[in-house]
């Protein structure tokens, strides 16, 4: 186990709950803490990456931002899993839909996370690794989504290293392979969880539809994706009681 505090998280084991919700945006982490957690305490603010711990329905839960991209979530999730004793990380982020049938504000569960990243290369595997969500987290989250009446979709997403891709037809190629939506973090999170023998799941709200051109504002992405947040928190509570 590495020493603590780490260069990126100024905390100690015990400061985090067993489950951490991980939005990309530090302001979304702050919003979740202030609007859903009881007695939230700021446990990390290195580089403005805010992390809070409080309780939700009597269960100790944490929320901390990951920043954007696989290198960033790779750092924070590795440290949470391997240094701070976290068992479950639920990415709660935004995603761009690649289907006209997956609407703005629908929830997408990343059962698998395809990627154009070389993140897996560090593991020196003799083949291609398929980053997947933890089944117990996924099945629990699906039941929680049903309970709140969410419109949701389950399947393969793309974790991309490129927001602005030089290949104009890149999205179309992934779409042909059944990719539902694009984001930038889940594959690295899933790989870190696999390597640490921990659990991870990406719960994503559709912020824009790449097919239809519909989109939400930055403020809406920060503050209005509350159904996703509730599903993630209810999942954290359910996992605590298993």
Short mmCIF file of C-alpha atoms in Angstrom, two decimals:
data_model
loop_
_atom_site.label_atom_id
_atom_site.label_comp_id
_atom_site.label_asym_id
_atom_site.label_seq_id
_atom_site.Cartn_x
_atom_site.Cartn_y
_atom_site.Cartn_z
CA UNK A 1 0.00 0.00 0.00
CA UNK A 2 1.33 3.42 -0.95
CA UNK A 3 2.03 6.18 1.56
CA UNK A 4 -0.57 8.82 2.28
CA UNK A 5 -1.51 11.50 1.80
CA UNK A 6 -0.77 11.08 -1.89
CA UNK A 7 0.33 13.89 -4.22
CA UNK A 8 -3.30 14.20 -5.37
CA UNK A 9 -5.47 13.37 -2.35
CA UNK A 10 -4.72 15.07 0.96
CA UNK A 11 -6.60 12.61 3.15
CA UNK A 12 -6.10 9.42 5.11
CA UNK A 13 -7.77 5.99 5.04
CA UNK A 14 -11.08 6.26 6.84
CA UNK A 15 -11.84 9.67 5.36
CA UNK A 16 -13.72 8.01 2.48
CA UNK A 17 -16.73 5.73 2.54
CA UNK A 18 -16.70 2.25 1.03
CA UNK A 19 -18.38 3.73 -2.04
CA UNK A 20 -17.29 6.90 -3.86
CA UNK A 21 -19.35 8.72 -6.46
CA UNK A 22 -17.00 10.23 -9.02
CA UNK A 23 -18.21 12.99 -11.34
CA UNK A 24 -15.73 14.61 -13.66
CA UNK A 25 -16.62 18.15 -12.60
CA UNK A 26 -15.56 19.35 -9.10
CA UNK A 27 -18.64 21.59 -9.03
CA UNK A 28 -20.86 18.56 -9.60
CA UNK A 29 -19.14 16.89 -6.64
CA UNK A 30 -19.92 19.96 -4.55
CA UNK A 31 -23.54 19.98 -5.77
CA UNK A 32 -24.04 16.31 -4.84
CA UNK A 33 -22.49 16.81 -1.40
CA UNK A 34 -24.55 19.90 -0.60
CA UNK A 35 -27.86 18.62 -1.97
CA UNK A 36 -27.84 14.91 -1.12
CA UNK A 37 -25.40 14.17 1.72
CA UNK A 38 -26.05 14.82 5.39
CA UNK A 39 -23.25 16.64 7.22
CA UNK A 40 -20.80 16.60 4.30
CA UNK A 41 -17.17 17.26 5.20
CA UNK A 42 -14.55 18.40 2.68
CA UNK A 43 -11.83 15.72 2.85
CA UNK A 44 -9.81 16.74 -0.21
CA UNK A 45 -9.27 19.89 -2.23
CA UNK A 46 -5.85 19.38 -3.82
CA UNK A 47 -5.83 21.20 -7.18
CA UNK A 48 -9.46 22.12 -6.56
CA UNK A 49 -10.56 18.51 -7.01
CA UNK A 50 -13.15 18.53 -4.29
CA UNK A 51 -13.89 15.40 -2.27
CA UNK A 52 -16.59 15.17 0.38
CA UNK A 53 -17.75 12.52 2.82
CA UNK A 54 -21.14 12.49 4.51
CA UNK A 55 -24.07 10.14 4.96
CA UNK A 56 -26.99 9.23 2.73
CA UNK A 57 -29.88 7.31 4.31
CA UNK A 58 -27.57 6.63 7.24
CA UNK A 59 -24.75 5.18 5.10
CA UNK A 60 -21.30 6.76 4.87
CA UNK A 61 -20.76 7.82 1.26
CA UNK A 62 -18.14 9.97 -0.45
CA UNK A 63 -18.12 12.01 -3.64
CA UNK A 64 -14.97 13.28 -5.35
CA UNK A 65 -14.26 14.66 -8.79
CA UNK A 66 -12.07 12.84 -11.29
CA UNK A 67 -11.28 15.62 -13.73
CA UNK A 68 -11.51 14.98 -17.47
CA UNK A 69 -10.02 12.06 -19.34
CA UNK A 70 -8.55 8.65 -18.61
CA UNK A 71 -5.17 9.86 -17.31
CA UNK A 72 -6.97 11.94 -14.68
CA UNK A 73 -9.51 9.35 -13.48
CA UNK A 74 -6.71 6.81 -13.70
CA UNK A 75 -4.80 8.66 -10.99
CA UNK A 76 -7.70 9.33 -8.65
CA UNK A 77 -9.34 5.91 -8.92
CA UNK A 78 -5.99 4.12 -8.46
CA UNK A 79 -5.31 6.05 -5.27
CA UNK A 80 -8.82 5.55 -3.91
CA UNK A 81 -8.74 1.81 -4.59
CA UNK A 82 -5.16 1.10 -3.56
CA UNK A 83 -4.39 3.67 -0.87
CA UNK A 84 -7.65 4.73 0.74
CA UNK A 85 -9.46 1.40 0.91
CA UNK A 86 -12.40 2.32 -1.33
CA UNK A 87 -14.31 -0.74 -2.60
CA UNK A 88 -16.74 0.74 -5.14
CA UNK A 89 -16.44 3.70 -7.50
CA UNK A 90 -19.50 4.90 -9.37
CA UNK A 91 -18.65 7.30 -12.15
CA UNK A 92 -21.55 9.77 -12.43
CA UNK A 93 -20.91 11.75 -15.58
CA UNK A 94 -22.29 13.05 -18.83
CA UNK A 95 -22.21 11.31 -22.18
CA UNK A 96 -22.96 11.98 -25.82
CA UNK A 97 -25.58 9.69 -27.33
CA UNK A 98 -24.86 7.93 -30.63
CA UNK A 99 -28.48 6.88 -31.11
CA UNK A 100 -31.56 8.91 -31.94
CA UNK A 101 -33.44 6.59 -29.56
CA UNK A 102 -31.27 7.51 -26.54
CA UNK A 103 -32.60 10.89 -25.53
CA UNK A 104 -31.29 13.90 -23.61
CA UNK A 105 -31.33 13.16 -19.85
CA UNK A 106 -31.74 9.39 -20.34
CA UNK A 107 -29.40 7.33 -18.19
CA UNK A 108 -26.80 5.04 -19.78
CA UNK A 109 -25.14 2.22 -17.85
CA UNK A 110 -21.75 1.30 -19.32
CA UNK A 111 -21.82 -2.50 -19.24
CA UNK A 112 -18.63 -2.39 -21.30
CA UNK A 113 -16.28 0.43 -22.18
CA UNK A 114 -14.56 0.20 -25.54
CA UNK A 115 -11.73 2.66 -25.99
CA UNK A 116 -9.27 4.20 -28.43
CA UNK A 117 -6.82 4.65 -25.54
CA UNK A 118 -3.55 2.81 -24.88
CA UNK A 119 -4.28 2.74 -21.13
CA UNK A 120 -4.28 -1.08 -21.04
CA UNK A 121 -0.77 -1.23 -22.49
CA UNK A 122 0.77 -0.75 -19.03
CA UNK A 123 -0.55 -4.18 -17.97
CA UNK A 124 1.46 -5.91 -20.73
CA UNK A 125 -1.31 -8.38 -21.50
CA UNK A 126 -0.83 -10.90 -24.32
CA UNK A 127 -4.01 -9.76 -26.06
CA UNK A 128 -6.83 -7.22 -25.88
CA UNK A 129 -8.47 -6.54 -22.53
CA UNK A 130 -12.22 -5.84 -22.47
CA UNK A 131 -13.03 -3.27 -19.74
CA UNK A 132 -16.38 -4.15 -18.16
CA UNK A 133 -18.47 -2.97 -15.23
CA UNK A 134 -18.86 -5.01 -12.06
CA UNK A 135 -22.00 -7.11 -12.42
CA UNK A 136 -23.17 -6.69 -8.82
CA UNK A 137 -22.93 -2.91 -9.09
CA UNK A 138 -24.60 -2.94 -12.50
CA UNK A 139 -27.51 -5.18 -11.52
CA UNK A 140 -28.06 -3.22 -8.30
CA UNK A 141 -28.02 0.11 -10.11
CA UNK A 142 -30.50 -1.15 -12.70
CA UNK A 143 -32.95 -2.08 -9.93
CA UNK A 144 -32.46 1.36 -8.34
CA UNK A 145 -33.13 3.01 -11.71
CA UNK A 146 -36.35 1.04 -12.07
CA UNK A 147 -37.48 2.17 -8.63
CA UNK A 148 -37.18 5.86 -9.53
CA UNK A 149 -38.77 5.37 -12.95
CA UNK A 150 -35.69 6.36 -14.93
CA UNK A 151 -35.40 5.96 -18.68
CA UNK A 152 -32.20 3.95 -19.00
CA UNK A 153 -30.12 1.95 -21.46
CA UNK A 154 -27.51 -0.73 -20.81
CA UNK A 155 -24.69 -1.65 -23.14
CA UNK A 156 -21.33 -0.76 -24.65
CA UNK A 157 -19.98 2.78 -24.47
CA UNK A 158 -16.83 4.36 -25.87
CA UNK A 159 -14.21 5.93 -23.64
CA UNK A 160 -12.38 8.25 -26.01
CA UNK A 161 -9.08 10.04 -25.62
CA UNK A 162 -10.22 12.60 -28.20
CA UNK A 163 -13.06 15.07 -27.75
CA UNK A 164 -12.17 16.67 -31.09
CA UNK A 165 -11.31 13.73 -33.32
CA UNK A 166 -9.39 14.37 -36.54
CA UNK A 167 -11.26 11.52 -38.22
CA UNK A 168 -14.57 12.95 -39.31
CA UNK A 169 -16.23 9.53 -39.52
CA UNK A 170 -14.91 8.15 -36.21
CA UNK A 171 -18.29 8.32 -34.45
CA UNK A 172 -20.02 6.61 -37.36
CA UNK A 173 -17.58 3.70 -37.20
CA UNK A 174 -18.18 3.16 -33.49
CA UNK A 175 -21.92 3.55 -34.00
CA UNK A 176 -21.86 0.69 -36.52
CA UNK A 177 -20.37 -1.53 -33.81
CA UNK A 178 -23.31 -0.85 -31.50
CA UNK A 179 -21.67 1.75 -29.27
CA UNK A 180 -24.48 3.61 -27.49
CA UNK A 181 -22.67 6.70 -26.26
CA UNK A 182 -19.28 8.39 -25.88
CA UNK A 183 -17.50 9.63 -22.75
CA UNK A 184 -13.85 9.90 -21.70
CA UNK A 185 -13.19 8.03 -18.44
CA UNK A 186 -14.92 4.69 -17.85
CA UNK A 187 -12.43 2.33 -19.53
CA UNK A 188 -9.54 3.44 -17.31
CA UNK A 189 -11.76 3.20 -14.23
CA UNK A 190 -12.81 -0.34 -15.15
CA UNK A 191 -9.21 -1.41 -15.77
CA UNK A 192 -8.04 0.01 -12.44
CA UNK A 193 -10.90 -1.76 -10.67
CA UNK A 194 -9.99 -5.06 -12.33
CA UNK A 195 -6.34 -4.72 -11.40
CA UNK A 196 -7.20 -3.82 -7.78
CA UNK A 197 -9.94 -6.49 -7.52
CA UNK A 198 -12.48 -3.78 -6.71
CA UNK A 199 -15.81 -2.74 -8.27
CA UNK A 200 -16.65 0.05 -10.73
CA UNK A 201 -19.59 1.23 -12.81
CA UNK A 202 -20.25 4.21 -15.07
CA UNK A 203 -23.72 5.73 -14.64
CA UNK A 204 -24.07 8.45 -17.26
CA UNK A 205 -26.66 11.04 -18.18
CA UNK A 206 -27.04 11.96 -21.83
CA UNK A 207 -25.98 15.60 -22.12
CA UNK A 208 -26.10 15.80 -25.90
CA UNK A 209 -27.25 13.70 -28.80
CA UNK A 210 -24.63 13.58 -31.53
CA UNK A 211 -27.18 12.25 -34.04
CA UNK A 212 -29.96 14.80 -33.50
CA UNK A 213 -27.84 17.75 -32.36
CA UNK A 214 -29.75 18.26 -29.09
CA UNK A 215 -27.63 19.44 -26.15
CA UNK A 216 -27.67 20.78 -22.60
CA UNK A 217 -25.82 23.75 -21.11
CA UNK A 218 -22.80 23.54 -18.80
CA UNK A 219 -24.97 24.68 -15.88
CA UNK A 220 -27.55 21.99 -16.62
CA UNK A 221 -24.82 19.35 -16.71
CA UNK A 222 -23.52 20.56 -13.36
CA UNK A 223 -26.81 20.87 -11.49
CA UNK A 224 -29.73 19.11 -13.16
CA UNK A 225 -28.69 15.48 -13.60
CA UNK A 226 -30.23 14.61 -10.24
CA UNK A 227 -31.89 11.31 -11.20
CA UNK A 228 -28.49 9.82 -12.03
CA UNK A 229 -27.17 11.07 -8.69
CA UNK A 230 -30.07 9.49 -6.80
CA UNK A 231 -29.61 6.16 -8.59
CA UNK A 232 -25.90 6.16 -7.72
CA UNK A 233 -26.53 7.02 -4.07
CA UNK A 234 -29.26 4.39 -3.74
CA UNK A 235 -26.83 1.88 -5.26
CA UNK A 236 -24.21 2.85 -2.66
CA UNK A 237 -26.74 2.22 0.13
CA UNK A 238 -27.77 -1.12 -1.34
CA UNK A 239 -24.15 -2.25 -1.66
CA UNK A 240 -23.50 -1.33 1.99
CA UNK A 241 -26.28 -3.63 3.08
CA UNK A 242 -25.18 -6.64 1.00
#
